[in-house]
CSV table of C-alpha atoms in Angstrom, one decimal:
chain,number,residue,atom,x,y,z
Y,33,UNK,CA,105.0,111.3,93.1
Y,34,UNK,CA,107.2,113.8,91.2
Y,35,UNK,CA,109.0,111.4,88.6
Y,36,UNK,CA,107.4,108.7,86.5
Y,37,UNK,CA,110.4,106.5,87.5
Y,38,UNK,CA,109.1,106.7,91.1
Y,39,UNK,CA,105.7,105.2,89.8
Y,40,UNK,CA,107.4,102.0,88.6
Y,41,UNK,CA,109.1,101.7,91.8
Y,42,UNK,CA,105.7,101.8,94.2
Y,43,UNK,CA,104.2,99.4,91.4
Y,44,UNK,CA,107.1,97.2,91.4
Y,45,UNK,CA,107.3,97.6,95.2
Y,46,UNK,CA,103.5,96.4,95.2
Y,47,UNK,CA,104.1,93.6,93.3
Y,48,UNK,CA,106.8,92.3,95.1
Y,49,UNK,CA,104.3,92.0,98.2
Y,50,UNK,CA,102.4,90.0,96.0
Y,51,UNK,CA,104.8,87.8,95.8
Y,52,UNK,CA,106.0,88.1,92.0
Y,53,UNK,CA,108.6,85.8,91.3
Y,54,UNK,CA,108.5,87.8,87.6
Y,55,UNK,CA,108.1,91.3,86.6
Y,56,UNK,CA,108.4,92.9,83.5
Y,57,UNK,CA,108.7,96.4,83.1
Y,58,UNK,CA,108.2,98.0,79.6
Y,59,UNK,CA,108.7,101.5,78.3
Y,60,UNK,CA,107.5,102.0,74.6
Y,61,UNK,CA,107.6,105.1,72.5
Y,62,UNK,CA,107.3,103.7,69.8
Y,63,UNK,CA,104.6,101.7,69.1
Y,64,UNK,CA,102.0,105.2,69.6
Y,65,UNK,CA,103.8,108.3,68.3
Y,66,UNK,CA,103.6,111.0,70.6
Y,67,UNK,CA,103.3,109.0,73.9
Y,68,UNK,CA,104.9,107.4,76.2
Y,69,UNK,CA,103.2,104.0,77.3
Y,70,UNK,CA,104.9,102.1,80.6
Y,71,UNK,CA,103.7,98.1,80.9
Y,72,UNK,CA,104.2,96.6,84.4
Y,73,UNK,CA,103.3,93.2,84.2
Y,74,UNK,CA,103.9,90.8,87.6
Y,75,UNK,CA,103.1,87.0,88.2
Y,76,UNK,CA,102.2,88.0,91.5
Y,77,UNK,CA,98.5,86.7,93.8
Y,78,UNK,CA,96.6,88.6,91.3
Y,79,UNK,CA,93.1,90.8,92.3
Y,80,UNK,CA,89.6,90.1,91.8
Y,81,UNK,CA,87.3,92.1,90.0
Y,82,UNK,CA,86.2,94.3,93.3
Y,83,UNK,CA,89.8,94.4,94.2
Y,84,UNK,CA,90.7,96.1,90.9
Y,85,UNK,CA,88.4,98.7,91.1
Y,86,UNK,CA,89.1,99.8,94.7
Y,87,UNK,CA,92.8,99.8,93.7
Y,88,UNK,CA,92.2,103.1,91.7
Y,89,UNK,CA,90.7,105.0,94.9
Y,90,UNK,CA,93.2,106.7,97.0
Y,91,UNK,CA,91.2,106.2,100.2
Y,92,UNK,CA,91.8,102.5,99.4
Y,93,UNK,CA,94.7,100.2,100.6
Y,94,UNK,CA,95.5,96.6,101.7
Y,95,UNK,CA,98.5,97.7,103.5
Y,96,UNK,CA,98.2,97.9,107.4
Y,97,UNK,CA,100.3,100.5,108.7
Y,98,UNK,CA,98.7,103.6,106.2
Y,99,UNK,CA,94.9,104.9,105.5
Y,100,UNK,CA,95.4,105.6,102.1
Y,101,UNK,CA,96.9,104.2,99.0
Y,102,UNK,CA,98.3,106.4,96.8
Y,103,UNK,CA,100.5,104.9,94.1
Y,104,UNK,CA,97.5,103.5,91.6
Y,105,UNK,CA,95.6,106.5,92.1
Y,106,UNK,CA,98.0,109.1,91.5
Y,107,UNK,CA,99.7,106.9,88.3
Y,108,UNK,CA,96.3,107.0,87.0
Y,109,UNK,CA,95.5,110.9,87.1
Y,110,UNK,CA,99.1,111.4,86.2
Y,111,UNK,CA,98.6,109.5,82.8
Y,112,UNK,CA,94.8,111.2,82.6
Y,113,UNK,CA,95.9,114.4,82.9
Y,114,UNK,CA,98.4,114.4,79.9
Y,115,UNK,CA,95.4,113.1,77.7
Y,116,UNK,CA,97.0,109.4,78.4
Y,117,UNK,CA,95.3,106.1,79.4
Y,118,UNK,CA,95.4,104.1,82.4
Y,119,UNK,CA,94.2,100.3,82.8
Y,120,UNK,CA,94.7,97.6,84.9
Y,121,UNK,CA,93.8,93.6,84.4
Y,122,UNK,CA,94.8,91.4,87.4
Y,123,UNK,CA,93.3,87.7,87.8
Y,124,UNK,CA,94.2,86.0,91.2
Y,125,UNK,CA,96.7,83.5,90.8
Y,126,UNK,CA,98.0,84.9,87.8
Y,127,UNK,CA,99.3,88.0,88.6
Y,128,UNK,CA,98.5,91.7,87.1
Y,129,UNK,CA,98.9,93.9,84.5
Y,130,UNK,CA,99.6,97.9,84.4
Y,131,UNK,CA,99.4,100.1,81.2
Y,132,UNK,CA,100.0,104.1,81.8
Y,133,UNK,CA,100.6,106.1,78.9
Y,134,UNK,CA,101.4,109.7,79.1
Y,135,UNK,CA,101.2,112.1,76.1
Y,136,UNK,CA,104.8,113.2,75.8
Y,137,UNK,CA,104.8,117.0,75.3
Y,138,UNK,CA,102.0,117.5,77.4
Y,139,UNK,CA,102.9,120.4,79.8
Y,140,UNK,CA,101.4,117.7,82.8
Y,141,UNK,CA,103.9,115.3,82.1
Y,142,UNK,CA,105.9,114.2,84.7
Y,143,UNK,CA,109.7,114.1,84.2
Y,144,UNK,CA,110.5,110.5,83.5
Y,145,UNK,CA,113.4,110.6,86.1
Y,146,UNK,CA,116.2,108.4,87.4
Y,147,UNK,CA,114.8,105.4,85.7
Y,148,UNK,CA,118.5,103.9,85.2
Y,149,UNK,CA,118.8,104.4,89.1
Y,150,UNK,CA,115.3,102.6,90.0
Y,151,UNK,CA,115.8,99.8,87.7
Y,152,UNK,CA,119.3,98.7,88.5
Y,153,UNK,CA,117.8,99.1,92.4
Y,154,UNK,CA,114.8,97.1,91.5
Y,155,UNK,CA,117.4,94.1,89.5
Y,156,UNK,CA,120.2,94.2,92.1
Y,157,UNK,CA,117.7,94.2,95.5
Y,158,UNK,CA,114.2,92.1,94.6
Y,159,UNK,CA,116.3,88.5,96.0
Y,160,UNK,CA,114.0,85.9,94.9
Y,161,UNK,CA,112.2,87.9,91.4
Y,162,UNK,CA,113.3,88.4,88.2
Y,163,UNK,CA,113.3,91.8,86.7
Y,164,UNK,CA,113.4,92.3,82.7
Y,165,UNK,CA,113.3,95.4,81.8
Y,166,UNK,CA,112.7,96.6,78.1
Y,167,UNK,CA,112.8,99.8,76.4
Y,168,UNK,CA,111.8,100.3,73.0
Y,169,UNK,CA,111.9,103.6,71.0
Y,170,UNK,CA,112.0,104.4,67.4
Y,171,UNK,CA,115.7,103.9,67.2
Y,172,UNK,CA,115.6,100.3,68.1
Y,173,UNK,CA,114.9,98.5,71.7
Y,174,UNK,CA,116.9,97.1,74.2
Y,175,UNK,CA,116.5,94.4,76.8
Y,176,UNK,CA,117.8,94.2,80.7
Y,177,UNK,CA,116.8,91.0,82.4
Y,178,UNK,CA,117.9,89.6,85.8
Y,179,UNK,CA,118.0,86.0,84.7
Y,180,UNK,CA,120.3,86.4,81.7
Y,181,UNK,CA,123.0,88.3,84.0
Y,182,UNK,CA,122.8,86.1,86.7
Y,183,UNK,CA,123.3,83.5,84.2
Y,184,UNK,CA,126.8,85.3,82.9
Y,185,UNK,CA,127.9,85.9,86.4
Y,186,UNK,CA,127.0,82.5,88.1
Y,187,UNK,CA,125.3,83.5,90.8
Y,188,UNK,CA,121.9,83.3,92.5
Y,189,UNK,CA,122.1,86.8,93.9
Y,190,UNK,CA,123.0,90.1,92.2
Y,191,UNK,CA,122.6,92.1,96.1
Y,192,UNK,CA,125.8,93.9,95.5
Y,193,UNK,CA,126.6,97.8,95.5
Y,194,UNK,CA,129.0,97.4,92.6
Y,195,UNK,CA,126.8,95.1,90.4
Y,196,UNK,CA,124.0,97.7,90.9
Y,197,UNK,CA,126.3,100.8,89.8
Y,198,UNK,CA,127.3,98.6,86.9
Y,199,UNK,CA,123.6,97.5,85.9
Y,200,UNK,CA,122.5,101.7,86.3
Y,201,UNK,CA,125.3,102.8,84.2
Y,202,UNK,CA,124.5,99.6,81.5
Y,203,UNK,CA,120.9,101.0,81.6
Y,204,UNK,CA,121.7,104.9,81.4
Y,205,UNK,CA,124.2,104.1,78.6
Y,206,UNK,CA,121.4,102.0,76.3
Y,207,UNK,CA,118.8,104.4,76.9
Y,208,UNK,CA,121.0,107.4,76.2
Y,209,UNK,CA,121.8,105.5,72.5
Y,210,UNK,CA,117.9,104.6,71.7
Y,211,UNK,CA,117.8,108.1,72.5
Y,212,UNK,CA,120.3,110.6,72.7
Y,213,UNK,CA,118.1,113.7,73.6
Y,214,UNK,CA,117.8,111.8,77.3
């Protein structure tokens, strides 16, 4: 995958098949100067011990209509690469957690991409899971999360074209004032 943004979707993606009623995406460059570290946390079935460790091998997948699984693998090297860290906890039952972290002026970094655009896609289209989605920088940090807005609108559903180009340009604006080199 060419953008980092297009990681969090194939995670995300992954753990709506696992039936996450909850995710919770994080980006934080703050907390380790120097890095960017992306939390992808899911209340989904979970993995067992042997389930987690295939998960990193690209000749490994539990879907049925491809021979290889890509997304985990390729996060992992991606993060590698840049002199980052990759780990993965999953329980079954309680769902699983994803930690990438990618040295930000490593020439291997991946462009973060559309994030705003995969975000407000994930928030308007995942019917049945909520999506909060937090970015914190050294400016301050800011929160997106399904439930509150569905809340404000009252509604169940936020599957609407308009309500996702509002939600992309809410997220694009907040990340563009924690950091205005973006």
């Amino acid at each position: 995958m060419k953008e980092i943004a297009l990681n969090i979707m194939d995670i995300c993606i992954n753990s709506l098949k696992a039936g996450a009623s909850e995710i919770i995406i994080r980006i934080d460059e703050k907390s380790c100067p120097g890095e960017i570290i992306i939390n992808i946390d899911d209340n989904g079935r979970g993995m067992d011990r042997e389930m987690v460790e295939l998960s990193a091998d690209p000749f490994f997948t539990t879907g049925t209509k491809k021979k290889v699984g890509l997304g985990l693998p390729l996060l992992k090297q991606q993060a590698l690469v840049t002199g980052g860290r990759f780990d993965i906890i999953s329980e079954p039952g309680t769902g699983t957690k994803i930690m990438a972290s990618f040295i930000s002026n490593s020439i291997d970094r991946q462009p973060v991409g559309d994030l705003p655009g995969v975000i407000s896609l994930l928030a308007t289209s995942a019917e049945g899971t909520d999506i909060k989605f937090e970015y914190i920088t050294t400016n301050g940090s800011w929160i997106m999360d399904t439930v509150e807005i569905k809340k404000e609108l009252e509604t169940d559903s936020l599957d609407n074209s308009r309500l996702r180009t509002y939600i992309k340009e809410l997220i694009d604006y907040n990340i563009k004032i924690l950091d205005p080199v973006k």
